[in-house]
mmCIF file of C-alpha atoms and ligand atoms in Angstrom:
data_model
loop_
_atom_site.group_PDB
_atom_site.id
_atom_site.type_symbol
_atom_site.label_atom_id
_atom_site.label_comp_id
_atom_site.label_asym_id
_atom_site.label_seq_id
_atom_site.Cartn_x
_atom_site.Cartn_y
_atom_site.Cartn_z
ATOM 1 C CA MET A 1 106.821 80.562 93.961
ATOM 2 C CA SER A 2 103.793 81.245 94.717
ATOM 3 C CA GLN A 3 102.351 85.309 95.636
ATOM 4 C CA LYS A 4 102.440 86.984 99.029
ATOM 5 C CA ILE A 5 99.120 87.321 100.980
ATOM 6 C CA VAL A 6 98.857 90.787 101.307
ATOM 7 C CA THR A 7 95.689 92.741 102.706
ATOM 8 C CA VAL A 8 94.619 95.806 101.644
ATOM 9 C CA GLN A 9 94.979 97.536 105.178
ATOM 10 C CA ARG A 10 99.309 96.474 105.121
ATOM 11 C CA HIS A 11 99.177 97.539 101.831
ATOM 12 C CA VAL A 12 98.008 101.079 102.206
ATOM 13 C CA LEU A 13 100.499 100.541 105.606
ATOM 14 C CA GLU A 14 103.430 99.894 103.571
ATOM 15 C CA ALA A 15 102.442 102.862 100.770
ATOM 16 C CA GLN A 16 102.063 104.913 103.546
ATOM 17 C CA GLN A 17 105.538 104.484 105.499
ATOM 18 C CA GLN A 18 106.892 105.416 102.475
ATOM 19 C CA HIS A 19 106.252 108.902 102.952
ATOM 20 C CA PRO A 20 107.546 109.736 106.498
ATOM 21 C CA GLU A 21 105.582 113.130 106.605
ATOM 22 C CA ALA A 22 101.865 111.067 106.245
ATOM 23 C CA THR A 23 100.634 111.335 109.754
ATOM 24 C CA GLY A 24 98.720 107.802 109.341
ATOM 25 C CA ASP A 25 95.232 110.494 108.537
ATOM 26 C CA LEU A 26 94.504 108.909 105.271
ATOM 27 C CA THR A 27 95.204 105.753 106.149
ATOM 28 C CA GLY A 28 92.765 105.820 108.853
ATOM 29 C CA LEU A 29 89.800 106.782 106.596
ATOM 30 C CA LEU A 30 90.797 104.099 104.126
ATOM 31 C CA TRP A 31 90.034 101.569 106.889
ATOM 32 C CA ASP A 32 87.038 102.589 107.712
ATOM 33 C CA LEU A 33 86.005 103.102 104.039
ATOM 34 C CA ILE A 34 87.136 99.329 103.614
ATOM 35 C CA LEU A 35 85.019 98.262 107.041
ATOM 36 C CA ALA A 36 81.712 100.035 105.125
ATOM 37 C CA ALA A 37 82.307 98.370 101.778
ATOM 38 C CA LYS A 38 82.819 94.291 104.021
ATOM 39 C CA VAL A 39 79.257 95.559 105.092
ATOM 40 C CA ILE A 40 77.821 96.304 102.005
ATOM 41 C CA SER A 41 79.131 93.478 99.885
ATOM 42 C CA CYS A 42 77.881 91.410 102.678
ATOM 43 C CA GLN A 43 74.623 92.849 102.343
ATOM 44 C CA VAL A 44 74.215 92.729 98.519
ATOM 45 C CA ASN A 45 75.292 89.556 98.772
ATOM 46 C CA LYS A 46 72.199 88.396 100.447
ATOM 47 C CA ALA A 47 69.921 90.556 98.596
ATOM 48 C CA GLY A 48 67.821 87.577 96.839
ATOM 49 C CA LEU A 49 67.002 86.680 100.871
ATOM 50 C CA ALA A 50 66.479 89.408 102.315
ATOM 51 C CA GLN A 51 62.850 91.600 102.607
ATOM 52 C CA ILE A 52 64.738 94.290 101.541
ATOM 53 C CA LEU A 53 64.228 93.941 97.855
ATOM 54 C CA GLY A 54 61.616 95.864 96.092
ATOM 55 C CA LEU A 55 61.886 99.934 95.748
ATOM 56 C CA THR A 56 61.392 102.473 98.287
ATOM 57 C CA GLY A 57 59.334 105.064 96.069
ATOM 58 C CA SER A 58 61.265 107.749 96.332
ATOM 59 C CA HIS A 59 63.266 109.452 93.849
ATOM 60 C CA ASN A 60 67.185 111.091 94.179
ATOM 61 C CA VAL A 61 67.844 114.361 92.862
ATOM 62 C CA HIS A 62 68.419 112.595 89.549
ATOM 63 C CA GLY A 63 64.989 111.125 89.244
ATOM 64 C CA ASP A 64 65.979 108.024 89.486
ATOM 65 C CA GLU A 65 63.982 105.396 91.337
ATOM 66 C CA VAL A 66 66.152 105.043 94.727
ATOM 67 C CA THR A 67 65.701 101.124 96.187
ATOM 68 C CA LYS A 68 66.500 100.361 99.362
ATOM 69 C CA LEU A 69 70.252 99.195 99.003
ATOM 70 C CA ASP A 70 71.298 102.330 97.044
ATOM 71 C CA VAL A 71 69.273 104.266 100.943
ATOM 72 C CA PHE A 72 71.413 101.361 102.686
ATOM 73 C CA ALA A 73 74.920 102.054 101.163
ATOM 74 C CA ASN A 74 74.316 105.422 101.418
ATOM 75 C CA ASP A 75 74.366 105.189 105.137
ATOM 76 C CA VAL A 76 76.124 102.598 105.882
ATOM 77 C CA ILE A 77 79.387 105.263 104.584
ATOM 78 C CA TYR A 78 77.573 107.631 106.477
ATOM 79 C CA ARG A 79 77.765 106.216 109.666
ATOM 80 C CA ALA A 80 81.111 104.273 109.250
ATOM 81 C CA MET A 81 83.010 107.655 107.890
ATOM 82 C CA ASP A 82 80.918 110.211 109.806
ATOM 83 C CA HIS A 83 82.574 109.932 113.313
ATOM 84 C CA GLY A 84 86.745 109.146 112.163
ATOM 85 C CA GLY A 85 87.812 112.396 112.602
ATOM 86 C CA HIS A 86 89.576 112.585 108.898
ATOM 87 C CA LEU A 87 86.844 113.991 106.967
ATOM 88 C CA CYS A 88 85.941 117.375 106.869
ATOM 89 C CA VAL A 89 82.741 117.006 104.834
ATOM 90 C CA MET A 90 81.461 114.315 102.350
ATOM 91 C CA ALA A 91 78.985 114.479 99.147
ATOM 92 C CA SER A 92 77.342 111.251 97.466
ATOM 93 C CA GLU A 93 75.327 111.008 94.518
ATOM 94 C CA GLU A 94 72.155 109.975 96.695
ATOM 95 C CA ALA A 95 72.108 113.288 98.465
ATOM 96 C CA ASP A 96 71.328 116.720 96.934
ATOM 97 C CA ASP A 97 73.892 118.818 98.774
ATOM 98 C CA ILE A 98 76.864 118.250 101.125
ATOM 99 C CA ILE A 99 76.780 116.077 103.903
ATOM 100 C CA PRO A 100 78.481 117.836 106.769
ATOM 101 C CA ILE A 101 80.469 116.696 109.733
ATOM 102 C CA PRO A 102 78.135 116.553 112.680
ATOM 103 C CA SER A 103 79.555 118.982 115.432
ATOM 104 C CA ARG A 104 80.165 116.965 118.255
ATOM 105 C CA PHE A 105 82.748 114.637 115.583
ATOM 106 C CA SER A 106 86.522 116.378 115.025
ATOM 107 C CA LYS A 107 87.121 117.407 111.623
ATOM 108 C CA GLY A 108 90.131 116.025 109.332
ATOM 109 C CA LYS A 109 91.338 117.333 106.264
ATOM 110 C CA TYR A 110 89.851 115.084 103.648
ATOM 111 C CA VAL A 111 86.968 115.255 101.672
ATOM 112 C CA LEU A 112 84.664 111.987 100.399
ATOM 113 C CA LEU A 113 82.975 112.127 97.580
ATOM 114 C CA PHE A 114 80.978 109.114 96.607
ATOM 115 C CA ASP A 115 78.762 106.665 94.316
ATOM 116 C CA PRO A 116 77.083 104.444 97.469
ATOM 117 C CA LEU A 117 75.461 101.503 95.381
ATOM 118 C CA ASP A 118 76.508 102.620 91.499
ATOM 119 C CA GLY A 119 74.176 100.273 88.761
ATOM 120 C CA SER A 120 71.855 99.437 91.547
ATOM 121 C CA SER A 121 68.704 99.305 89.031
ATOM 122 C CA ASN A 122 70.427 95.766 88.147
ATOM 123 C CA ILE A 123 70.258 94.412 92.035
ATOM 124 C CA ASP A 124 67.226 92.463 91.685
ATOM 125 C CA ALA A 125 67.964 90.535 88.773
ATOM 126 C CA ASN A 126 71.459 89.466 90.468
ATOM 127 C CA VAL A 127 73.940 91.965 87.939
ATOM 128 C CA SER A 128 76.637 93.417 89.254
ATOM 129 C CA VAL A 129 76.805 96.458 91.143
ATOM 130 C CA GLY A 130 79.444 99.004 92.589
ATOM 131 C CA THR A 131 80.491 101.364 94.877
ATOM 132 C CA ILE A 132 82.907 103.872 93.651
ATOM 133 C CA PHE A 133 84.970 106.417 95.817
ATOM 134 C CA SER A 134 86.671 109.295 95.266
ATOM 135 C CA ILE A 135 89.161 111.630 97.721
ATOM 136 C CA TYR A 136 90.510 114.975 97.731
ATOM 137 C CA ARG A 137 92.725 117.292 100.024
ATOM 138 C CA LYS A 138 90.147 120.116 102.289
ATOM 139 C CA LYS A 139 91.230 123.530 100.174
ATOM 140 C CA THR A 140 89.424 126.111 101.926
ATOM 141 C CA LEU A 141 89.632 127.427 105.532
ATOM 142 C CA GLY A 142 88.054 126.230 108.991
ATOM 143 C CA SER A 143 87.561 123.264 110.152
ATOM 144 C CA ASP A 144 84.106 122.707 108.158
ATOM 145 C CA GLY A 145 84.096 121.246 104.629
ATOM 146 C CA THR A 146 82.043 123.301 101.986
ATOM 147 C CA VAL A 147 80.589 122.833 98.918
ATOM 148 C CA GLU A 148 83.851 124.571 96.905
ATOM 149 C CA ASP A 149 85.972 121.819 98.673
ATOM 150 C CA CYS A 150 83.723 119.376 96.741
ATOM 151 C CA LEU A 151 83.768 121.109 93.670
ATOM 152 C CA ARG A 152 87.233 120.224 92.706
ATOM 153 C CA LYS A 153 89.076 118.473 89.260
ATOM 154 C CA GLY A 154 89.670 114.738 88.732
ATOM 155 C CA ILE A 155 93.952 115.995 88.800
ATOM 156 C CA GLU A 156 93.318 117.247 92.428
ATOM 157 C CA GLN A 157 91.998 113.419 93.827
ATOM 158 C CA VAL A 158 94.456 111.940 96.457
ATOM 159 C CA VAL A 159 92.692 108.649 96.138
ATOM 160 C CA ALA A 160 90.230 106.988 94.046
ATOM 161 C CA GLY A 161 88.696 103.641 93.986
ATOM 162 C CA TYR A 162 85.476 100.912 93.572
ATOM 163 C CA ILE A 163 84.188 98.215 94.842
ATOM 164 C CA VAL A 164 82.958 95.591 92.557
ATOM 165 C CA TYR A 165 80.091 93.593 94.340
ATOM 166 C CA GLY A 166 80.090 90.867 91.731
ATOM 167 C CA SER A 167 80.649 86.802 91.618
ATOM 168 C CA SER A 168 83.130 87.631 94.348
ATOM 169 C CA THR A 169 83.808 91.210 95.679
ATOM 170 C CA VAL A 170 87.058 93.311 94.374
ATOM 171 C CA LEU A 171 88.358 96.212 96.004
ATOM 172 C CA VAL A 172 90.233 98.509 93.218
ATOM 173 C CA TYR A 173 92.291 101.731 94.270
ATOM 174 C CA SER A 174 95.114 104.275 93.051
ATOM 175 C CA ALA A 175 96.740 106.555 95.895
ATOM 176 C CA GLY A 176 98.707 108.144 92.558
ATOM 177 C CA TYR A 177 101.259 105.012 92.415
ATOM 178 C CA GLY A 178 99.397 102.579 90.149
ATOM 179 C CA VAL A 179 96.405 100.875 90.330
ATOM 180 C CA HIS A 180 96.120 97.962 92.937
ATOM 181 C CA GLY A 181 93.119 95.732 93.219
ATOM 182 C CA PHE A 182 91.985 93.029 96.001
ATOM 183 C CA THR A 183 89.584 90.307 96.434
ATOM 184 C CA LEU A 184 87.794 90.067 99.281
ATOM 185 C CA ASP A 185 87.913 86.668 100.932
ATOM 186 C CA PRO A 186 84.342 85.972 102.676
ATOM 187 C CA ALA A 187 85.728 83.226 104.657
ATOM 188 C CA ILE A 188 88.192 85.961 106.820
ATOM 189 C CA GLY A 189 86.483 88.712 105.759
ATOM 190 C CA GLU A 190 89.497 90.361 104.129
ATOM 191 C CA PHE A 191 90.278 92.124 100.800
ATOM 192 C CA LEU A 192 93.562 90.159 99.665
ATOM 193 C CA LEU A 193 95.763 91.586 96.643
ATOM 194 C CA SER A 194 94.974 90.282 93.931
ATOM 195 C CA HIS A 195 96.042 92.623 90.979
ATOM 196 C CA PRO A 196 98.661 93.917 91.609
ATOM 197 C CA ASP A 197 100.088 97.142 89.894
ATOM 198 C CA ILE A 198 97.011 96.891 86.907
ATOM 199 C CA LYS A 199 98.087 97.840 83.458
ATOM 200 C CA THR A 200 95.395 98.743 81.484
ATOM 201 C CA PRO A 201 95.950 96.606 77.785
ATOM 202 C CA LYS A 202 96.932 99.750 75.159
ATOM 203 C CA LYS A 203 94.752 98.728 72.734
ATOM 204 C CA GLY A 204 91.630 96.208 73.401
ATOM 205 C CA LYS A 205 88.879 94.118 71.287
ATOM 206 C CA ILE A 206 85.903 95.662 73.510
ATOM 207 C CA TYR A 207 83.118 98.062 72.955
ATOM 208 C CA SER A 208 80.560 98.920 75.473
ATOM 209 C CA VAL A 209 77.842 101.338 74.970
ATOM 210 C CA ASN A 210 74.193 101.176 75.100
ATOM 211 C CA GLU A 211 73.225 101.182 71.806
ATOM 212 C CA GLY A 212 69.645 101.678 72.161
ATOM 213 C CA ASN A 213 70.817 105.290 72.093
ATOM 214 C CA VAL A 214 72.537 105.423 68.452
ATOM 215 C CA LEU A 215 69.343 107.808 66.975
ATOM 216 C CA GLN A 216 70.992 110.649 70.065
ATOM 217 C CA TRP A 217 74.331 110.385 68.664
ATOM 218 C CA ASP A 218 76.775 112.833 66.859
ATOM 219 C CA GLU A 219 77.765 111.363 63.698
ATOM 220 C CA GLY A 220 81.514 111.102 64.748
ATOM 221 C CA THR A 221 80.128 108.305 67.157
ATOM 222 C CA ARG A 222 78.097 106.342 64.827
ATOM 223 C CA LYS A 223 80.465 106.278 62.638
ATOM 224 C CA TYR A 224 83.307 105.218 64.591
ATOM 225 C CA ILE A 225 81.110 102.496 66.240
ATOM 226 C CA ASN A 226 80.078 101.101 62.770
ATOM 227 C CA TYR A 227 84.143 101.051 61.916
ATOM 228 C CA LEU A 228 84.114 98.613 65.259
ATOM 229 C CA LYS A 229 82.192 96.408 63.793
ATOM 230 C CA GLU A 230 83.435 96.053 60.052
ATOM 231 C CA ASP A 231 85.257 92.807 59.651
ATOM 232 C CA ASP A 232 89.210 93.440 59.149
ATOM 233 C CA ALA A 233 91.585 91.509 61.148
ATOM 234 C CA ALA A 234 94.438 92.953 60.519
ATOM 235 C CA THR A 235 93.346 95.892 62.784
ATOM 236 C CA GLY A 236 91.648 93.416 65.172
ATOM 237 C CA ARG A 237 87.767 94.343 64.021
ATOM 238 C CA PRO A 238 85.140 93.496 64.475
ATOM 239 C CA TYR A 239 85.419 94.463 68.609
ATOM 240 C CA SER A 240 83.165 92.596 70.778
ATOM 241 C CA ALA A 241 80.177 94.102 72.384
ATOM 242 C CA ARG A 242 79.794 93.785 76.182
ATOM 243 C CA TYR A 243 77.445 95.924 77.650
ATOM 244 C CA VAL A 244 76.497 95.123 81.496
ATOM 245 C CA GLY A 245 74.659 98.510 81.722
ATOM 246 C CA SER A 246 77.121 99.349 85.648
ATOM 247 C CA LEU A 247 79.323 101.117 85.347
ATOM 248 C CA VAL A 248 81.794 99.473 87.923
ATOM 249 C CA ALA A 249 81.020 96.232 86.169
ATOM 250 C CA ASP A 250 81.654 97.410 82.270
ATOM 251 C CA PHE A 251 84.562 99.622 83.909
ATOM 252 C CA HIS A 252 86.511 96.520 85.369
ATOM 253 C CA ARG A 253 86.698 94.391 82.955
ATOM 254 C CA ASN A 254 87.701 96.672 80.462
ATOM 255 C CA LEU A 255 90.145 97.739 82.634
ATOM 256 C CA LEU A 256 91.512 94.335 82.684
ATOM 257 C CA TYR A 257 91.043 93.087 79.098
ATOM 258 C CA GLY A 258 91.049 96.634 77.589
ATOM 259 C CA GLY A 259 88.626 98.315 75.327
ATOM 260 C CA ILE A 260 86.469 101.537 75.275
ATOM 261 C CA PHE A 261 83.794 101.945 77.260
ATOM 262 C CA LEU A 262 81.205 104.928 76.006
ATOM 263 C CA TYR A 263 78.103 106.985 77.016
ATOM 264 C CA PRO A 264 78.405 110.015 74.861
ATOM 265 C CA ALA A 265 76.487 113.067 75.128
ATOM 266 C CA GLY A 266 72.603 112.210 73.272
ATOM 267 C CA HIS A 267 70.585 114.701 71.800
ATOM 268 C CA LYS A 268 67.242 114.142 72.999
ATOM 269 C CA LYS A 269 63.864 115.465 72.040
ATOM 270 C CA GLY A 270 62.531 118.488 74.138
ATOM 271 C CA LYS A 271 66.050 119.525 74.794
ATOM 272 C CA ASP A 272 68.009 121.867 72.943
ATOM 273 C CA LYS A 273 71.747 120.775 74.494
ATOM 274 C CA PRO A 274 73.192 117.259 74.408
ATOM 275 C CA GLN A 275 73.570 115.643 77.741
ATOM 276 C CA GLY A 276 75.767 113.089 78.912
ATOM 277 C CA LYS A 277 74.508 110.542 81.783
ATOM 278 C CA LEU A 278 76.879 109.313 84.058
ATOM 279 C CA ARG A 279 77.734 112.211 86.913
ATOM 280 C CA LEU A 280 81.391 114.152 86.755
ATOM 281 C CA LEU A 281 82.247 113.728 90.712
ATOM 282 C CA TYR A 282 80.720 110.579 91.877
ATOM 283 C CA GLU A 283 81.631 108.450 88.613
ATOM 284 C CA ALA A 284 83.980 110.035 85.963
ATOM 285 C CA SER A 285 86.413 111.678 87.420
ATOM 286 C CA PRO A 286 86.905 108.576 89.826
ATOM 287 C CA LEU A 287 87.215 106.035 87.130
ATOM 288 C CA ALA A 288 89.352 108.530 84.634
ATOM 289 C CA PHE A 289 92.024 108.976 87.949
ATOM 290 C CA LEU A 290 92.202 105.139 87.800
ATOM 291 C CA VAL A 291 92.178 104.453 84.031
ATOM 292 C CA GLU A 292 94.812 107.125 83.446
ATOM 293 C CA GLN A 293 97.146 105.835 86.362
ATOM 294 C CA ALA A 294 96.657 102.383 84.523
ATOM 295 C CA GLY A 295 97.795 103.354 81.594
ATOM 296 C CA GLY A 296 94.740 104.320 79.765
ATOM 297 C CA MET A 297 92.437 107.372 78.735
ATOM 298 C CA ALA A 298 88.866 109.214 79.601
ATOM 299 C CA THR A 299 87.554 111.959 78.255
ATOM 300 C CA THR A 300 83.889 113.702 77.274
ATOM 301 C CA GLY A 301 85.374 113.865 73.799
ATOM 302 C CA ARG A 302 86.080 117.601 73.763
ATOM 303 C CA GLU A 303 88.531 117.589 77.200
ATOM 304 C CA ARG A 304 90.074 115.306 79.251
ATOM 305 C CA ILE A 305 88.081 114.412 82.273
ATOM 306 C CA LEU A 306 90.452 115.101 85.279
ATOM 307 C CA GLU A 307 90.924 119.040 84.072
ATOM 308 C CA ILE A 308 87.163 119.376 84.312
ATOM 309 C CA GLU A 309 86.128 122.523 86.796
ATOM 310 C CA PRO A 310 82.724 121.046 87.660
ATOM 311 C CA GLU A 311 79.980 123.758 88.154
ATOM 312 C CA HIS A 312 77.449 122.019 90.608
ATOM 313 C CA LEU A 313 77.371 118.751 92.481
ATOM 314 C CA HIS A 314 75.532 117.091 90.297
ATOM 315 C CA GLN A 315 76.793 117.987 87.006
ATOM 316 C CA ARG A 316 76.858 115.043 84.548
ATOM 317 C CA VAL A 317 79.090 114.256 81.494
ATOM 318 C CA PRO A 318 79.581 112.150 78.084
ATOM 319 C CA LEU A 319 82.568 109.361 79.209
ATOM 320 C CA ILE A 320 84.290 107.867 76.784
ATOM 321 C CA ILE A 321 87.040 105.551 78.810
ATOM 322 C CA GLY A 322 89.568 103.115 78.866
ATOM 323 C CA SER A 323 92.395 101.934 76.378
ATOM 324 C CA GLU A 324 94.414 104.651 74.623
ATOM 325 C CA GLN A 325 95.050 103.517 71.168
ATOM 326 C CA ASP A 326 90.572 103.080 71.209
ATOM 327 C CA VAL A 327 90.307 106.572 72.906
ATOM 328 C CA GLN A 328 92.316 108.312 70.573
ATOM 329 C CA GLN A 329 90.847 106.855 67.545
ATOM 330 C CA TYR A 330 87.774 107.748 68.771
ATOM 331 C CA LEU A 331 88.800 110.970 68.902
ATOM 332 C CA GLY A 332 90.229 110.606 65.635
ATOM 333 C CA PHE A 333 86.498 110.153 64.006
ATOM 334 C CA LEU A 334 84.763 113.157 66.375
ATOM 335 C CA ASN A 335 86.851 115.428 65.295
ATOM 336 C CA GLN A 336 86.243 114.166 61.650
ATOM 337 C CA GLY A 337 82.700 114.378 62.598
HETATM 338 P P1 LIG B 1 73.012 104.732 89.000
HETATM 339 O O1 LIG B 1 74.049 105.585 89.326
HETATM 340 O O2 LIG B 1 71.795 105.502 88.845
HETATM 341 O O3 LIG B 1 72.814 103.084 88.836
HETATM 342 O O4 LIG B 1 73.611 105.004 87.065
HETATM 343 C C1 LIG B 1 74.396 105.018 86.393
HETATM 344 C C2 LIG B 1 74.454 103.540 86.079
HETATM 345 C C3 LIG B 1 75.763 102.767 85.149
HETATM 346 O O5 LIG B 1 76.124 102.917 86.275
HETATM 347 C C4 LIG B 1 75.875 102.268 83.677
HETATM 348 O O6 LIG B 1 76.830 102.739 82.925
HETATM 349 C C5 LIG B 1 74.909 103.299 83.703
HETATM 350 O O7 LIG B 1 73.722 103.973 84.465
HETATM 351 C C6 LIG B 1 73.517 103.028 82.221
HETATM 352 O O8 LIG B 1 72.657 103.538 81.918
HETATM 353 P P2 LIG B 1 71.679 103.167 80.488
HETATM 354 O O9 LIG B 1 70.944 101.992 81.532
HETATM 355 O O10 LIG B 1 71.362 104.504 80.184
HETATM 356 O O11 LIG B 1 72.841 102.508 79.582
HETATM 357 MG MG1 LIG B 2 76.052 105.351 89.777
#
């Protein structure tokens, strides 16, 4: 018999009904976010046609060029989420500071952190991009959320997820009871359950890294990548290199097929300390939550991503994420260094 047809809304609602104490607040919040995802998806699909291609000429807090679609996605999420009464504060990769909920709206008990359009430097070439989100419960007193409500360890996440705008639009989320994927049917405007209870393979055959940075890496990382290229059928080598350059797309493929994604710390000229590129709160933490729920691992090489205590909103970390045996093996190389 063919699979049941389940919308993401029904899936979220049924999960909520397992928790008699639930108020429906989180469900309402996710519904608002799903609406924003549909609006962004529609606009991303029109990117080649619309007049909005090109750059605004402005830079975000990381010094990256901000394309109009980044601004659009950021704005859509804000406008879908500010008035629902579920949130007390938001923070976005595109904004320097926390984003308060306007005083005219009632405040809720949740905190939303998001990267509105990850990988957007690829958009002009029709390469997949994505939205990443992360939800926490408010922890401070009072109705307004604060920066303290946003600076949270990943293990405290209530929900994490992403939407990848690719050959189809796919939404993947976890509320701590497995990872579930839904594909948008554009004809009916609904996300339908397509990937129930995703488990990532324990070991893969893919590695994803920007190898152009090889000279900036530490010895352990270099040795590990060289090891993956050696020919040894008994240990499944060589691995295949796959790197889109859009984190959500690289992550989504590896989640389904297995493998390892690495953005290690790089020793850059003029900087005394090696630095990661990806942002802890908007990229690493939500994807780490998902990968662990799917049976994988995420680390900086030194610590578990989900246990990092953030110091500031736009903190960057090295990110090594994927199949458990692959990440463990990487750690082995790093420790031998
Ligand atoms: P962005 O959030 O400004 O789009 O940057 C993050 C992106 C990730 O999607 C991707 O994994 C990474 O940057 C690619 O970086 P690089 O071009 O250095 O390989
Ligand atoms: Mg990003």
